[in-house]
Amino acid sequence: MRVTQPTIKRLFGLAHNRCAFPGCDSQLIEESGTVTARICHIHAANREGPRYEASQTDEERHGFSNLLLMCPRHHIMVDAEPRTYTAEKLREFKELQGRGLVEISPQIAAAAKVLFDRYSSIDISNNTGHVAFHSPGAIQATNVTLKTQKTKVTVGPTPGSVASDLAKRSYVDYLIGKYQECQKWDISKEEGFKYIAIYNAIKRRFGCKWEFVPVDLFDELVGFLKDRITNTKLGRIQKAKGHLLYRDFADHAL
């Protein structure tokens, strides 16, 4: 069984033409019409894949609930780092992304067909070896023909935003990572660690994703994140011991 075209249409409707990875604004369908989307399985489609769940049926593995759309970069990243990007975390990504389905427009329908054709097309000729299809491992065969479509993605940061300054972008990303490390350390939380919590907190405070925060609010954003780190359980313990919680911007930029 494979992912169906109607399922891919639903995924595009959920995605609002954006990668499901938090903070990523890569378009899944470029203005030129080029489809850059990749289908990501929350639980892998085969035993060798990341986050494989043996109890799933084939229908469940290729069903809407087990799938989300990502840009090529983040699709590769989440499958290469399954310990970091667990099934629970990917479900959080999908929940964050899916705030209301959009109408399945002709453009979405056409994009779904392109992605369906790309996902389904693999032609193997005179094979005397083994093929691992939809696997993070290598394809092994005497002759393998893969039908692919060249894609080009050009996504630039918004001028005047934190993301437009490489050093400031790197530092904010560093502080977010520090906050998440502190939260993951605290196993006493009943609801468990939520990867997307800090992103939602930034949106509530600044009214947008952190990449879009105006660069003149960089100090305020940094202060907000430092307060969040300090107020975690680990942060309070480390502060009481006089330990350094994070590098300052000047030291980070060296």
Coordinates of C-alpha atoms in Angstrom, one line a residue:
M1 CA 0.0 0.0 0.0
R2 CA 1.2 3.5 -0.8
V3 CA 0.2 7.0 0.2
T4 CA -2.9 7.9 -1.8
Q5 CA -3.4 11.1 -3.8
P6 CA -6.5 12.2 -1.7
T7 CA -4.3 11.9 1.4
I8 CA -1.6 14.1 -0.1
K9 CA -4.3 16.7 -0.9
R10 CA -5.4 16.7 2.7
L11 CA -1.8 17.2 3.8
F12 CA -1.4 20.2 1.5
G13 CA -4.6 21.6 2.9
L14 CA -3.3 21.2 6.4
A15 CA 0.1 22.7 5.6
H16 CA -1.0 26.2 4.4
N17 CA 2.0 25.9 2.0
R18 CA 4.6 25.8 4.7
C19 CA 7.0 23.2 6.1
A20 CA 5.7 21.6 9.3
F21 CA 9.0 22.2 11.1
P22 CA 8.5 24.9 13.7
G23 CA 10.1 28.2 12.6
C24 CA 10.6 27.1 9.0
D25 CA 8.9 29.2 6.4
S26 CA 10.0 27.3 3.3
Q27 CA 7.1 27.1 0.8
L28 CA 6.0 23.7 -0.3
I29 CA 4.8 25.1 -3.6
E30 CA 6.9 27.8 -5.1
E31 CA 5.4 30.8 -6.8
S32 CA 6.7 29.3 -10.0
G33 CA 4.6 26.2 -9.3
T34 CA 7.6 24.0 -8.5
V35 CA 6.6 21.5 -5.8
T36 CA 9.4 21.2 -3.1
A37 CA 7.3 19.3 -0.5
R38 CA 8.5 16.0 0.9
I39 CA 6.2 13.4 2.6
C40 CA 7.5 12.7 6.1
H41 CA 6.3 9.6 8.0
I42 CA 5.9 10.0 11.8
H43 CA 6.4 6.3 12.2
A44 CA 8.5 4.9 9.3
A45 CA 7.0 3.0 6.4
N46 CA 9.4 0.1 6.8
R47 CA 11.3 -1.7 9.6
E48 CA 14.6 0.0 8.8
G49 CA 13.2 3.5 8.9
P50 CA 13.2 6.0 11.8
R51 CA 10.5 5.7 14.5
Y52 CA 9.1 2.4 13.1
E53 CA 6.1 1.1 14.9
A54 CA 5.5 -2.6 14.4
S55 CA 1.9 -2.5 15.7
Q56 CA 0.8 -0.2 12.8
T57 CA -1.1 -1.6 9.9
D58 CA 0.0 -0.7 6.3
E59 CA -3.1 1.5 6.1
E60 CA -2.1 3.4 9.3
R61 CA 1.5 3.8 8.2
H62 CA 0.5 5.5 4.9
G63 CA -2.6 7.3 6.4
F64 CA -3.1 10.9 7.0
S65 CA -2.5 10.7 10.8
N66 CA 1.0 9.3 10.3
L67 CA 2.1 11.9 7.7
L68 CA 3.1 15.5 7.4
L69 CA 4.7 17.7 4.7
M70 CA 8.2 19.2 5.1
C71 CA 10.8 21.0 3.1
P72 CA 13.6 18.7 1.8
R73 CA 16.1 20.0 4.5
H74 CA 14.0 19.3 7.5
H75 CA 12.7 16.0 6.1
I76 CA 16.2 14.7 5.9
M77 CA 17.1 16.2 9.4
V78 CA 14.2 14.6 11.3
D79 CA 14.8 11.2 9.8
A80 CA 18.5 11.4 10.4
E81 CA 18.0 12.3 14.1
P82 CA 15.1 10.1 15.4
R83 CA 16.2 10.3 19.0
T84 CA 15.8 14.1 18.9
Y85 CA 12.8 14.1 16.6
T86 CA 10.6 11.5 18.2
A87 CA 7.1 10.4 17.0
E88 CA 5.6 12.5 19.8
K89 CA 7.5 15.6 18.7
L90 CA 6.5 15.2 15.1
R91 CA 2.9 14.9 16.1
E92 CA 3.4 18.2 18.0
F93 CA 4.7 19.7 14.8
K94 CA 1.6 18.5 12.9
E95 CA -0.7 19.8 15.6
L96 CA 1.0 23.2 15.6
Q97 CA 0.8 23.4 11.8
G98 CA -2.8 22.2 11.4
R99 CA -4.9 25.1 12.7
G100 CA -7.7 24.7 10.3
L101 CA -7.8 23.1 6.8
V102 CA -7.8 25.3 3.7
E103 CA -9.9 24.7 0.6
I104 CA -8.3 22.3 -1.8
S105 CA -7.6 24.7 -4.7
P106 CA -6.7 23.6 -8.2
Q107 CA -3.1 24.5 -7.4
I108 CA -3.1 22.2 -4.4
A109 CA -4.7 19.4 -6.4
A110 CA -2.0 19.8 -9.1
A111 CA 0.8 19.9 -6.5
A112 CA -0.6 16.8 -4.9
K113 CA -0.5 14.9 -8.2
V114 CA 3.1 16.0 -8.7
L115 CA 4.1 14.8 -5.2
F116 CA 2.1 11.6 -5.6
D117 CA 3.8 10.8 -8.9
R118 CA 7.2 11.5 -7.5
Y119 CA 6.6 9.4 -4.4
S120 CA 5.2 6.5 -6.3
S121 CA 7.7 6.4 -9.2
I122 CA 10.6 4.0 -9.0
D123 CA 11.7 1.9 -11.9
I124 CA 14.1 -1.0 -11.3
S125 CA 15.5 -2.9 -14.3
N126 CA 17.3 -6.2 -14.3
N127 CA 17.9 -6.2 -10.5
T128 CA 19.9 -9.0 -8.9
G129 CA 20.5 -7.2 -5.7
H130 CA 18.3 -5.7 -3.0
V131 CA 16.3 -2.4 -2.9
A132 CA 15.4 -0.6 0.2
F133 CA 12.7 1.8 -0.9
H134 CA 11.7 4.7 1.4
S135 CA 14.6 3.8 3.6
P136 CA 17.3 6.1 5.2
G137 CA 19.8 3.5 4.1
A138 CA 21.4 3.0 0.6
I139 CA 19.7 1.6 -2.5
Q140 CA 21.5 -1.5 -3.6
A141 CA 20.8 -2.9 -7.1
T142 CA 22.6 -3.6 -10.4
N143 CA 20.4 -1.0 -12.2
V144 CA 18.1 1.5 -10.5
T145 CA 16.3 4.4 -12.3
L146 CA 14.8 7.0 -10.0
K147 CA 12.4 9.4 -11.6
T148 CA 13.0 12.7 -9.8
Q149 CA 12.2 16.4 -10.4
K150 CA 14.8 19.1 -10.0
T151 CA 13.8 21.6 -7.5
K152 CA 15.1 25.0 -6.5
V153 CA 14.2 26.8 -3.3
T154 CA 15.2 30.3 -2.5
V155 CA 14.0 31.5 0.9
G156 CA 15.5 34.6 2.4
P157 CA 14.9 36.2 5.8
T158 CA 12.7 39.3 6.1
P159 CA 14.8 42.5 5.9
G160 CA 15.1 44.2 9.3
S161 CA 14.2 41.0 11.2
V162 CA 16.3 39.1 13.7
A163 CA 16.7 36.4 11.1
S164 CA 18.3 38.8 8.7
D165 CA 21.3 39.3 11.0
L166 CA 23.3 36.0 11.0
A167 CA 24.9 36.6 14.4
K168 CA 21.7 37.6 16.1
R169 CA 19.8 34.7 14.5
S170 CA 22.5 32.2 15.7
Y171 CA 22.3 33.6 19.3
V172 CA 18.5 33.4 19.5
D173 CA 18.6 29.9 18.2
Y174 CA 21.3 29.1 20.8
L175 CA 19.1 30.4 23.7
I176 CA 16.1 28.5 22.5
G177 CA 18.2 25.4 22.5
K178 CA 19.4 26.1 26.1
Y179 CA 15.8 26.6 27.2
Q180 CA 14.7 23.3 25.7
E181 CA 17.7 21.5 27.3
C182 CA 16.6 22.8 30.7
Q183 CA 13.0 21.8 30.2
K184 CA 13.9 18.3 29.0
W185 CA 16.0 17.8 32.1
D186 CA 12.9 18.4 34.4
I187 CA 11.2 15.0 34.3
S188 CA 8.9 16.1 37.1
K189 CA 6.6 17.9 34.7
E190 CA 3.3 15.9 34.5
E191 CA 2.5 17.0 31.0
G192 CA 6.0 16.2 29.8
F193 CA 8.3 18.4 27.7
K194 CA 6.7 20.2 24.8
Y195 CA 9.1 21.2 22.0
I196 CA 6.8 23.8 20.6
A197 CA 6.1 25.6 23.9
I198 CA 8.8 28.2 23.6
Y199 CA 7.8 29.0 20.0
N200 CA 4.2 29.6 21.1
A201 CA 5.4 31.7 24.0
I202 CA 7.4 33.9 21.7
K203 CA 4.4 34.3 19.4
R204 CA 2.2 35.4 22.3
R205 CA 4.8 37.9 23.5
F206 CA 5.9 39.4 20.2
G207 CA 2.9 38.5 17.9
C208 CA 5.0 36.6 15.4
K209 CA 7.6 33.8 15.0
W210 CA 11.0 34.6 16.5
E211 CA 12.6 34.9 13.0
F212 CA 10.2 37.8 12.2
V213 CA 10.8 39.8 15.4
P214 CA 12.2 43.2 14.3
V215 CA 15.9 43.5 14.9
D216 CA 15.4 46.5 17.1
L217 CA 13.6 44.2 19.6
F218 CA 16.5 41.8 19.7
D219 CA 17.6 42.8 23.2
E220 CA 14.0 42.4 24.4
L221 CA 13.7 38.9 22.8
V222 CA 17.1 37.9 24.3
G223 CA 16.0 39.1 27.8
F224 CA 12.7 37.2 27.4
L225 CA 14.6 34.0 26.6
K226 CA 17.1 34.4 29.3
D227 CA 14.3 34.9 31.9
R228 CA 12.7 31.7 30.6
I229 CA 15.9 29.8 31.0
T230 CA 16.6 31.2 34.5
N231 CA 13.0 30.3 35.6
T232 CA 13.3 26.6 34.7
K233 CA 13.9 24.2 37.5
L234 CA 17.4 23.5 36.3
G235 CA 18.1 27.2 35.7
R236 CA 17.2 28.0 39.3
I237 CA 19.4 25.2 40.6
Q238 CA 22.4 26.2 38.4
K239 CA 21.9 29.9 39.4
A240 CA 21.9 29.1 43.1
K241 CA 25.2 27.3 42.6
G242 CA 26.7 30.2 40.8
H243 CA 27.0 28.3 37.5
L244 CA 26.8 29.9 34.1
L245 CA 23.5 29.3 32.4
Y246 CA 24.3 30.6 29.0
R247 CA 26.9 32.6 27.0
D248 CA 26.4 36.3 26.5
F249 CA 25.9 37.5 22.9
A250 CA 29.4 39.0 22.7
D251 CA 31.0 35.7 23.7
H252 CA 28.7 33.7 21.4
A253 CA 29.6 35.8 18.4
L254 CA 33.4 35.2 18.8

